[in-house]
Amino acid sequence: MTEGKSTPENPWPVRTVARKLLDWINRLGDVWVEGQVTQLNARSSTAFLTLRDPSVDMSMSITCNASMIRELQLTEGSRVIAHGKISFYPNRGTLSLRADDIRAVGIGELLARIERLRKLLHAEGLFDPRRKRRPPFLPNKIGLITGRASAAERDVLTNARNRWPGAHFRVVNVAVQGPMAVTQVMTALSTLDRDPECDVIIIARGGGSVEDLLPFSDEALCRAVSQCRTPVLSAIGHEPDIPLIDHVADLRCSTPTDAGKRVVPDVAEESERVRQMRDRGRRALHGWVDRERKLLDALRSRPVLSDPYGPLDRRAEEVNRLREQGRRAVTQRLDREDVHLSGTKARLTTLGPAATLARGYAVVQLVTPDGPDGVLRSVTDAPSGTRLRVRVVDGAVEAVVAKAEGGGTDDA
């Protein structure tokens, strides 16, 4: 009977599934595995330990010769590289790595890996200062991720509340070293980031060895911090300790004490600053009022405001004076023109024909058949044989009629 494909009508028995799993696992061959040792048991000739991935919540069982554990002096939390073959136990349905070689990861190798990861994250722009956010001046709630009852927690809370007694914290206690540290810190970071009241997050841990601070140089944790929407403050170890999370966080604090001082303002300093600003504002206001008062006094002391009618009176007097001058000038001009007109009129009267006629003279114009021939200055100037006739109306010569010989008469 062929096995075929498993269906509801033709299911596989457990032994078949176990055998297929064993075949697949056997094809995997030898593997090298890296992880962190947990649950170490080396009491007999065979040692049993659990190798855990420090970045995620996954682990696998390993069996090896107990002498390997004693030679390497492995303890829980050690980073190792194990070589072996995966074994599947069909009776229990479990997997285990039978290790034939275990190597401890030295400090030098760990530091080299951290340096390679640092260059990778820097090349991706996770350390770029332009992506870092400034923490709020006075956060509404402060999220704190730290170890339970640790000195780091006490330092952050004490220093923050000494500076600002009303500081409100939400503390999440996690493992800050060991195989569970990365997973728990990432879970706490995600929880606080989703809290709408949490304005800033502090990740704090006291000093320790390079191995103790390794979780804070984990790639998964660094990427989780870079993707966090809430500003993150890193306060890991002492001043010389610079795990990779310090480069990714929005603000690096040298110690947990420094984080407590930088996350909130100092109420005494702010009160003093407010007092100084109030004094400066008071002095500025008094100075402005004094300047404006002096300006008003100066304006009020000016003649135009102290005696507002004086300039009007002086201008009125000047207008009257100028008006009299204009009147006299016009009168004098009219008088001069009147005298001049009278003289011209007298000259015209003297030179006019009316004055001549009034003295008994006449103006006679000689008119010939060919037309007027000028004015006769004397009768003797008339041609011989010309007869003159003068008609006087109201004492004035109205017409002169001249008659030449052999001709008619014309009126002039």
Short mmCIF file of C-alpha atoms in Angstrom, two decimals:
data_model
loop_
_atom_site.label_atom_id
_atom_site.label_comp_id
_atom_site.label_asym_id
_atom_site.label_seq_id
_atom_site.Cartn_x
_atom_site.Cartn_y
_atom_site.Cartn_z
CA MET A 1 0.00 0.00 0.00
CA THR A 2 1.49 3.32 -1.07
CA GLU A 3 1.35 6.28 1.30
CA GLY A 4 0.42 8.86 -1.33
CA LYS A 5 -0.70 12.27 -0.21
CA SER A 6 -2.37 12.64 3.13
CA THR A 7 -6.08 13.43 2.92
CA PRO A 8 -9.01 13.23 5.28
CA GLU A 9 -9.86 9.92 3.64
CA ASN A 10 -6.25 8.70 3.67
CA PRO A 11 -4.47 10.24 6.70
CA TRP A 12 -0.93 9.35 7.63
CA PRO A 13 -0.27 7.58 10.89
CA VAL A 14 2.03 9.19 13.41
CA ARG A 15 4.87 6.83 12.57
CA THR A 16 4.77 7.92 8.95
CA VAL A 17 4.95 11.60 9.82
CA ALA A 18 7.74 10.92 12.31
CA ARG A 19 9.69 8.94 9.74
CA LYS A 20 9.34 11.67 7.11
CA LEU A 21 10.50 14.28 9.62
CA LEU A 22 13.48 12.12 10.45
CA ASP A 23 14.34 11.78 6.76
CA TRP A 24 14.11 15.55 6.20
CA ILE A 25 16.21 16.36 9.28
CA ASN A 26 18.84 13.80 8.31
CA ARG A 27 19.19 15.54 4.94
CA LEU A 28 20.03 18.82 6.79
CA GLY A 29 23.44 17.50 7.72
CA ASP A 30 25.92 19.17 10.06
CA VAL A 31 25.32 22.80 11.12
CA TRP A 32 27.06 25.53 13.09
CA VAL A 33 24.75 27.31 15.55
CA GLU A 34 25.36 30.45 17.60
CA GLY A 35 23.40 31.42 20.69
CA GLN A 36 23.39 32.09 24.38
CA VAL A 37 23.54 29.29 26.94
CA THR A 38 20.59 28.86 29.30
CA GLN A 39 19.46 26.05 31.61
CA LEU A 40 22.84 24.35 31.81
CA ASN A 41 22.96 20.84 33.37
CA ALA A 42 26.31 19.05 33.37
CA ARG A 43 26.04 16.77 36.38
CA SER A 44 26.59 13.52 34.49
CA SER A 45 28.83 12.54 31.61
CA THR A 46 26.34 14.06 29.22
CA ALA A 47 25.56 17.75 29.49
CA PHE A 48 22.19 19.19 28.60
CA LEU A 49 21.80 22.84 27.82
CA THR A 50 19.46 25.17 26.01
CA LEU A 51 20.83 27.48 23.33
CA ARG A 52 18.73 30.57 22.95
CA ASP A 53 18.63 33.23 20.25
CA PRO A 54 19.23 36.54 22.09
CA SER A 55 17.21 38.57 19.58
CA VAL A 56 13.99 36.57 19.50
CA ASP A 57 12.14 34.21 21.79
CA MET A 58 13.44 30.98 20.24
CA SER A 59 15.63 28.23 21.64
CA MET A 60 16.76 24.68 21.01
CA SER A 61 18.10 21.82 23.14
CA ILE A 62 21.71 20.68 22.87
CA THR A 63 23.41 17.59 24.24
CA CYS A 64 27.14 17.21 24.41
CA ASN A 65 29.93 15.63 26.42
CA ALA A 66 30.13 17.19 29.87
CA SER A 67 33.88 17.55 29.52
CA MET A 68 33.34 20.26 26.87
CA ILE A 69 31.39 22.32 29.36
CA ARG A 70 34.02 21.91 32.08
CA GLU A 71 36.93 22.74 29.75
CA LEU A 72 35.28 25.92 28.47
CA GLN A 73 33.92 26.80 31.94
CA LEU A 74 30.62 27.72 30.39
CA THR A 75 27.95 29.30 32.52
CA GLU A 76 24.44 30.46 31.84
CA GLY A 77 24.60 33.57 29.67
CA SER A 78 27.75 32.57 27.78
CA ARG A 79 27.82 33.13 24.04
CA VAL A 80 28.91 30.01 22.16
CA ILE A 81 29.17 28.48 18.71
CA ALA A 82 28.19 24.83 18.54
CA HIS A 83 28.75 22.30 15.74
CA GLY A 84 26.71 19.17 15.45
CA LYS A 85 23.89 17.32 13.81
CA ILE A 86 20.19 17.71 14.48
CA SER A 87 18.64 14.61 15.96
CA PHE A 88 14.95 13.80 15.95
CA TYR A 89 13.52 11.45 18.52
CA PRO A 90 10.38 9.92 17.02
CA ASN A 91 9.23 8.39 20.26
CA ARG A 92 9.03 11.79 22.00
CA GLY A 93 8.64 13.93 18.89
CA THR A 94 11.47 16.23 20.01
CA LEU A 95 14.51 17.78 18.34
CA SER A 96 17.97 18.13 19.77
CA LEU A 97 21.39 19.13 18.49
CA ARG A 98 24.07 16.60 19.26
CA ALA A 99 27.13 18.82 19.53
CA ASP A 100 30.60 17.50 18.87
CA ASP A 101 32.34 20.89 19.09
CA ILE A 102 31.53 23.93 21.21
CA ARG A 103 33.51 27.15 21.06
CA ALA A 104 33.10 30.12 23.34
CA VAL A 105 32.75 33.46 21.61
CA GLY A 106 35.55 35.62 22.99
CA ILE A 107 35.42 39.30 23.82
CA GLY A 108 37.45 40.15 20.76
CA GLU A 109 35.06 38.36 18.47
CA LEU A 110 32.08 40.00 20.15
CA LEU A 111 33.61 43.44 19.80
CA ALA A 112 34.43 42.76 16.16
CA ARG A 113 30.81 41.75 15.50
CA ILE A 114 29.57 44.86 17.25
CA GLU A 115 31.87 46.98 15.11
CA ARG A 116 30.63 45.34 11.92
CA LEU A 117 27.05 45.90 13.01
CA ARG A 118 27.85 49.50 13.90
CA LYS A 119 29.15 50.15 10.38
CA LEU A 120 26.09 48.48 8.87
CA LEU A 121 23.61 50.53 10.90
CA HIS A 122 25.56 53.71 10.24
CA ALA A 123 25.50 53.02 6.50
CA GLU A 124 21.72 52.57 6.68
CA GLY A 125 21.36 56.00 8.31
CA LEU A 126 20.19 54.88 11.75
CA PHE A 127 22.80 57.09 13.40
CA ASP A 128 21.92 60.18 11.35
CA PRO A 129 21.47 63.19 13.70
CA ARG A 130 18.74 64.56 11.43
CA ARG A 131 16.39 61.69 12.31
CA LYS A 132 16.79 62.22 16.05
CA ARG A 133 13.92 63.94 17.85
CA ARG A 134 14.21 66.37 20.72
CA PRO A 135 12.58 65.11 23.94
CA PRO A 136 9.76 67.31 25.27
CA PHE A 137 10.67 70.06 27.74
CA LEU A 138 8.29 68.73 30.39
CA PRO A 139 6.84 65.29 29.54
CA ASN A 140 3.39 64.35 30.74
CA LYS A 141 4.44 60.78 31.53
CA ILE A 142 7.90 59.22 31.42
CA GLY A 143 8.32 55.59 30.46
CA LEU A 144 11.19 53.81 32.19
CA ILE A 145 12.55 50.42 31.10
CA THR A 146 15.01 49.03 33.64
CA GLY A 147 15.79 46.14 35.94
CA ARG A 148 13.58 45.36 38.90
CA ALA A 149 14.66 47.16 42.11
CA SER A 150 17.89 48.16 40.39
CA ALA A 151 20.20 51.05 41.22
CA ALA A 152 19.50 52.46 37.76
CA GLU A 153 15.76 52.65 38.50
CA ARG A 154 16.43 54.34 41.84
CA ASP A 155 18.85 56.85 40.29
CA VAL A 156 16.44 57.85 37.51
CA LEU A 157 13.41 58.21 39.78
CA THR A 158 15.25 59.99 42.59
CA ASN A 159 17.06 62.52 40.43
CA ALA A 160 14.03 63.24 38.25
CA ARG A 161 11.71 63.81 41.22
CA ASN A 162 14.30 65.89 43.02
CA ARG A 163 14.38 68.19 40.02
CA TRP A 164 10.64 68.08 39.30
CA PRO A 165 8.52 66.62 42.15
CA GLY A 166 5.48 66.27 39.90
CA ALA A 167 7.21 63.95 37.41
CA HIS A 168 4.98 60.98 36.57
CA PHE A 169 6.58 57.64 35.59
CA ARG A 170 5.42 54.39 34.14
CA VAL A 171 8.08 51.83 35.05
CA VAL A 172 8.40 48.52 33.22
CA ASN A 173 10.83 46.11 34.85
CA VAL A 174 12.68 43.74 32.52
CA ALA A 175 15.79 41.60 32.44
CA VAL A 176 18.70 43.86 31.51
CA GLN A 177 21.21 41.08 30.87
CA GLY A 178 21.12 37.47 29.88
CA PRO A 179 19.24 35.62 27.15
CA MET A 180 15.84 37.15 27.93
CA ALA A 181 16.98 40.77 28.00
CA VAL A 182 16.53 41.70 24.33
CA THR A 183 13.06 40.17 24.05
CA GLN A 184 11.78 41.75 27.24
CA VAL A 185 13.23 45.17 26.46
CA MET A 186 11.69 45.14 22.98
CA THR A 187 8.30 44.10 24.40
CA ALA A 188 8.43 46.88 27.01
CA LEU A 189 9.50 49.40 24.36
CA SER A 190 6.55 48.45 22.16
CA THR A 191 4.16 48.71 25.12
CA LEU A 192 5.33 52.18 26.14
CA ASP A 193 5.41 53.39 22.55
CA ARG A 194 1.71 52.55 22.20
CA ASP A 195 0.85 54.45 25.40
CA PRO A 196 -0.59 57.83 24.23
CA GLU A 197 0.25 59.47 27.57
CA CYS A 198 3.91 58.47 27.42
CA ASP A 199 5.92 61.37 25.94
CA VAL A 200 9.45 59.98 26.36
CA ILE A 201 11.03 56.59 27.08
CA ILE A 202 14.20 55.92 29.09
CA ILE A 203 16.11 52.65 28.76
CA ALA A 204 18.39 52.47 31.79
CA ARG A 205 20.89 49.99 33.12
CA GLY A 206 23.82 50.26 35.50
CA GLY A 207 27.42 49.41 34.67
CA GLY A 208 28.67 45.94 33.83
CA SER A 209 31.05 43.91 31.73
CA VAL A 210 31.04 43.81 27.95
CA GLU A 211 29.07 40.56 28.06
CA ASP A 212 26.50 42.10 30.40
CA LEU A 213 25.91 45.03 28.05
CA LEU A 214 25.71 42.92 24.88
CA PRO A 215 21.88 42.97 24.72
CA PHE A 216 21.99 46.73 24.17
CA SER A 217 24.12 46.26 21.05
CA ASP A 218 21.67 43.77 19.56
CA GLU A 219 20.60 44.54 16.00
CA ALA A 220 16.92 43.80 16.58
CA LEU A 221 16.79 46.10 19.60
CA CYS A 222 18.61 48.89 17.76
CA ARG A 223 16.14 48.70 14.89
CA ALA A 224 13.20 48.67 17.31
CA VAL A 225 14.52 51.86 18.95
CA SER A 226 14.98 53.54 15.55
CA GLN A 227 11.37 52.73 14.59
CA CYS A 228 9.93 53.94 17.88
CA ARG A 229 7.62 56.95 17.48
CA THR A 230 8.28 58.20 21.01
CA PRO A 231 11.65 59.88 21.74
CA VAL A 232 14.01 57.42 23.42
CA LEU A 233 16.76 58.23 25.93
CA SER A 234 19.54 55.69 26.34
CA ALA A 235 21.22 55.48 29.76
CA ILE A 236 23.30 52.31 29.68
CA GLY A 237 26.30 51.70 31.92
CA HIS A 238 28.87 54.33 32.76
CA GLU A 239 30.41 57.14 30.74
CA PRO A 240 32.94 54.94 28.82
CA ASP A 241 30.26 52.39 27.91
CA ILE A 242 28.79 53.12 24.49
CA PRO A 243 26.57 50.27 23.25
CA LEU A 244 25.03 50.61 19.81
CA ILE A 245 21.69 51.66 21.27
CA ASP A 246 23.37 54.92 22.35
CA HIS A 247 23.95 55.82 18.70
CA VAL A 248 20.38 54.98 17.64
CA ALA A 249 18.55 56.61 20.55
CA ASP A 250 17.35 60.19 20.20
CA LEU A 251 19.44 61.25 23.20
CA ARG A 252 22.38 59.52 24.88
CA CYS A 253 22.77 59.95 28.63
CA SER A 254 26.08 58.98 30.16
CA THR A 255 24.48 57.32 33.22
CA PRO A 256 21.00 56.67 34.65
CA THR A 257 21.64 59.60 36.99
CA ASP A 258 22.27 61.82 33.98
CA ALA A 259 19.02 60.58 32.40
CA GLY A 260 17.07 61.56 35.53
CA LYS A 261 18.53 65.05 35.30
CA ARG A 262 17.98 65.53 31.58
CA VAL A 263 14.46 64.14 31.19
CA VAL A 264 12.82 66.90 33.26
CA PRO A 265 13.77 70.53 34.02
CA ASP A 266 14.92 71.67 37.46
CA VAL A 267 12.01 73.30 39.27
CA ALA A 268 14.37 75.56 41.23
CA GLU A 269 16.16 76.70 38.08
CA GLU A 270 12.90 77.25 36.24
CA SER A 271 11.44 79.17 39.19
CA GLU A 272 14.53 81.35 39.27
CA ARG A 273 14.33 81.82 35.51
CA VAL A 274 10.67 82.81 35.81
CA ARG A 275 11.55 85.25 38.59
CA GLN A 276 14.33 86.75 36.48
CA MET A 277 12.02 87.06 33.48
CA ARG A 278 9.38 88.73 35.63
CA ASP A 279 11.99 91.16 36.97
CA ARG A 280 13.19 91.87 33.45
CA GLY A 281 9.62 92.37 32.30
CA ARG A 282 8.91 94.66 35.25
CA ARG A 283 12.04 96.72 34.60
CA ALA A 284 11.30 96.89 30.91
CA LEU A 285 7.72 98.01 31.58
CA HIS A 286 8.83 100.65 34.11
CA GLY A 287 11.50 101.88 31.73
CA TRP A 288 9.00 102.13 28.91
CA VAL A 289 6.51 104.00 31.11
CA ASP A 290 9.25 106.41 32.26
CA ARG A 291 10.33 107.07 28.68
CA GLU A 292 6.78 107.69 27.57
CA ARG A 293 6.15 109.98 30.55
CA LYS A 294 9.27 112.01 29.73
CA LEU A 295 8.18 112.18 26.12
CA LEU A 296 4.75 113.44 27.15
CA ASP A 297 6.32 116.01 29.47
CA ALA A 298 8.58 117.19 26.67
CA LEU A 299 5.64 117.45 24.29
CA ARG A 300 3.55 119.31 26.84
CA SER A 301 6.40 121.77 27.50
CA ARG A 302 6.67 122.74 23.84
CA PRO A 303 5.21 126.17 22.98
CA VAL A 304 2.68 124.73 20.60
CA LEU A 305 1.06 122.82 23.46
CA SER A 306 1.84 125.14 26.40
CA ASP A 307 0.34 128.18 24.57
CA PRO A 308 -1.74 126.88 21.67
CA TYR A 309 -3.41 130.29 20.96
CA GLY A 310 -0.15 132.25 20.91
CA PRO A 311 0.96 131.06 17.46
CA LEU A 312 -2.56 131.68 16.14
CA ASP A 313 -2.55 135.24 17.50
CA ARG A 314 0.87 135.90 16.03
CA ARG A 315 -0.21 134.52 12.72
CA ALA A 316 -3.39 136.61 12.83
CA GLU A 317 -1.31 139.76 13.47
CA GLU A 318 0.98 138.83 10.62
CA VAL A 319 -2.01 138.26 8.35
CA ASN A 320 -3.47 141.62 9.29
CA ARG A 321 -0.11 143.30 8.71
CA LEU A 322 0.30 141.68 5.35
CA ARG A 323 -3.27 142.53 4.44
CA GLU A 324 -2.69 146.24 5.28
CA GLN A 325 0.53 146.17 3.29
CA GLY A 326 -1.36 144.63 0.37
CA ARG A 327 -4.13 147.21 0.67
CA ARG A 328 -1.65 150.11 0.74
CA ALA A 329 0.29 148.65 -2.18
CA VAL A 330 -2.89 148.28 -4.24
CA THR A 331 -4.07 151.78 -3.29
CA GLN A 332 -0.73 153.31 -4.21
CA ARG A 333 -0.72 151.44 -7.48
CA LEU A 334 -4.25 152.60 -8.28
CA ASP A 335 -3.28 156.18 -7.39
CA ARG A 336 -0.25 156.03 -9.66
CA GLU A 337 -2.27 154.58 -12.49
CA ASP A 338 -5.00 157.19 -11.96
CA VAL A 339 -2.44 160.00 -12.18
CA HIS A 340 -0.90 158.44 -15.24
CA LEU A 341 -4.34 157.99 -16.81
CA SER A 342 -5.25 161.61 -16.06
CA GLY A 343 -2.01 162.83 -17.67
CA THR A 344 -2.59 160.69 -20.73
CA LYS A 345 -6.16 161.90 -20.93
CA ALA A 346 -5.03 165.54 -20.71
CA ARG A 347 -2.46 164.96 -23.44
CA LEU A 348 -5.06 163.32 -25.63
CA THR A 349 -7.47 166.15 -24.98
CA THR A 350 -4.85 168.71 -25.84
CA LEU A 351 -3.81 166.96 -29.01
CA GLY A 352 -7.31 165.93 -30.12
CA PRO A 353 -9.37 167.74 -32.82
CA ALA A 354 -11.99 168.73 -30.30
CA ALA A 355 -9.56 171.05 -28.50
CA THR A 356 -8.48 172.49 -31.83
CA LEU A 357 -12.06 173.14 -32.82
CA ALA A 358 -12.78 174.60 -29.37
CA ARG A 359 -10.09 177.18 -29.99
CA GLY A 360 -11.80 178.22 -33.28
CA TYR A 361 -9.85 176.11 -35.67
CA ALA A 362 -11.08 173.53 -38.12
CA VAL A 363 -9.58 170.42 -39.59
CA VAL A 364 -10.26 170.35 -43.29
CA GLN A 365 -9.64 167.44 -45.59
CA LEU A 366 -9.34 168.02 -49.27
CA VAL A 367 -11.46 165.70 -51.30
CA THR A 368 -10.97 165.58 -55.04
CA PRO A 369 -12.80 163.53 -57.63
CA ASP A 370 -10.06 161.02 -57.32
CA GLY A 371 -10.57 160.68 -53.57
CA PRO A 372 -9.24 162.29 -50.33
CA ASP A 373 -6.11 164.25 -50.83
CA GLY A 374 -4.85 164.80 -47.35
CA VAL A 375 -5.51 167.42 -44.68
CA LEU A 376 -5.31 171.11 -45.52
CA ARG A 377 -3.06 172.87 -43.09
CA SER A 378 -4.18 176.17 -44.55
CA VAL A 379 -6.81 177.30 -46.98
CA THR A 380 -4.06 178.65 -49.06
CA ASP A 381 -2.89 175.14 -49.66
CA ALA A 382 -6.08 174.41 -51.64
CA PRO A 383 -5.69 174.51 -55.41
CA SER A 384 -6.76 177.58 -57.20
CA GLY A 385 -10.42 177.71 -57.95
CA THR A 386 -11.37 175.30 -55.11
CA ARG A 387 -14.36 176.27 -53.10
CA LEU A 388 -14.57 175.12 -49.50
CA ARG A 389 -17.65 174.69 -47.42
CA VAL A 390 -17.52 173.81 -43.73
CA ARG A 391 -20.53 172.68 -41.76
CA VAL A 392 -20.34 173.05 -38.04
CA VAL A 393 -22.73 171.19 -35.78
CA ASP A 394 -22.84 172.14 -32.07
CA GLY A 395 -19.52 173.93 -32.39
CA ALA A 396 -17.82 171.02 -34.20
CA VAL A 397 -17.05 170.63 -37.85
CA GLU A 398 -19.33 167.99 -39.22
CA ALA A 399 -18.31 168.02 -42.86
CA VAL A 400 -16.27 169.92 -45.33
CA VAL A 401 -17.45 170.21 -48.86
CA ALA A 402 -14.92 171.13 -51.46
CA LYS A 403 -15.80 171.94 -55.01
CA ALA A 404 -13.24 172.18 -57.71
CA GLU A 405 -13.63 173.84 -60.97
CA GLY A 406 -15.46 171.87 -63.46
CA GLY A 407 -16.25 169.14 -60.91
CA GLY A 408 -19.02 168.21 -58.48
CA THR A 409 -19.11 168.15 -54.71
CA ASP A 410 -17.95 165.38 -52.24
CA ASP A 411 -18.54 164.94 -48.55
CA ALA A 412 -15.69 164.13 -46.21
#
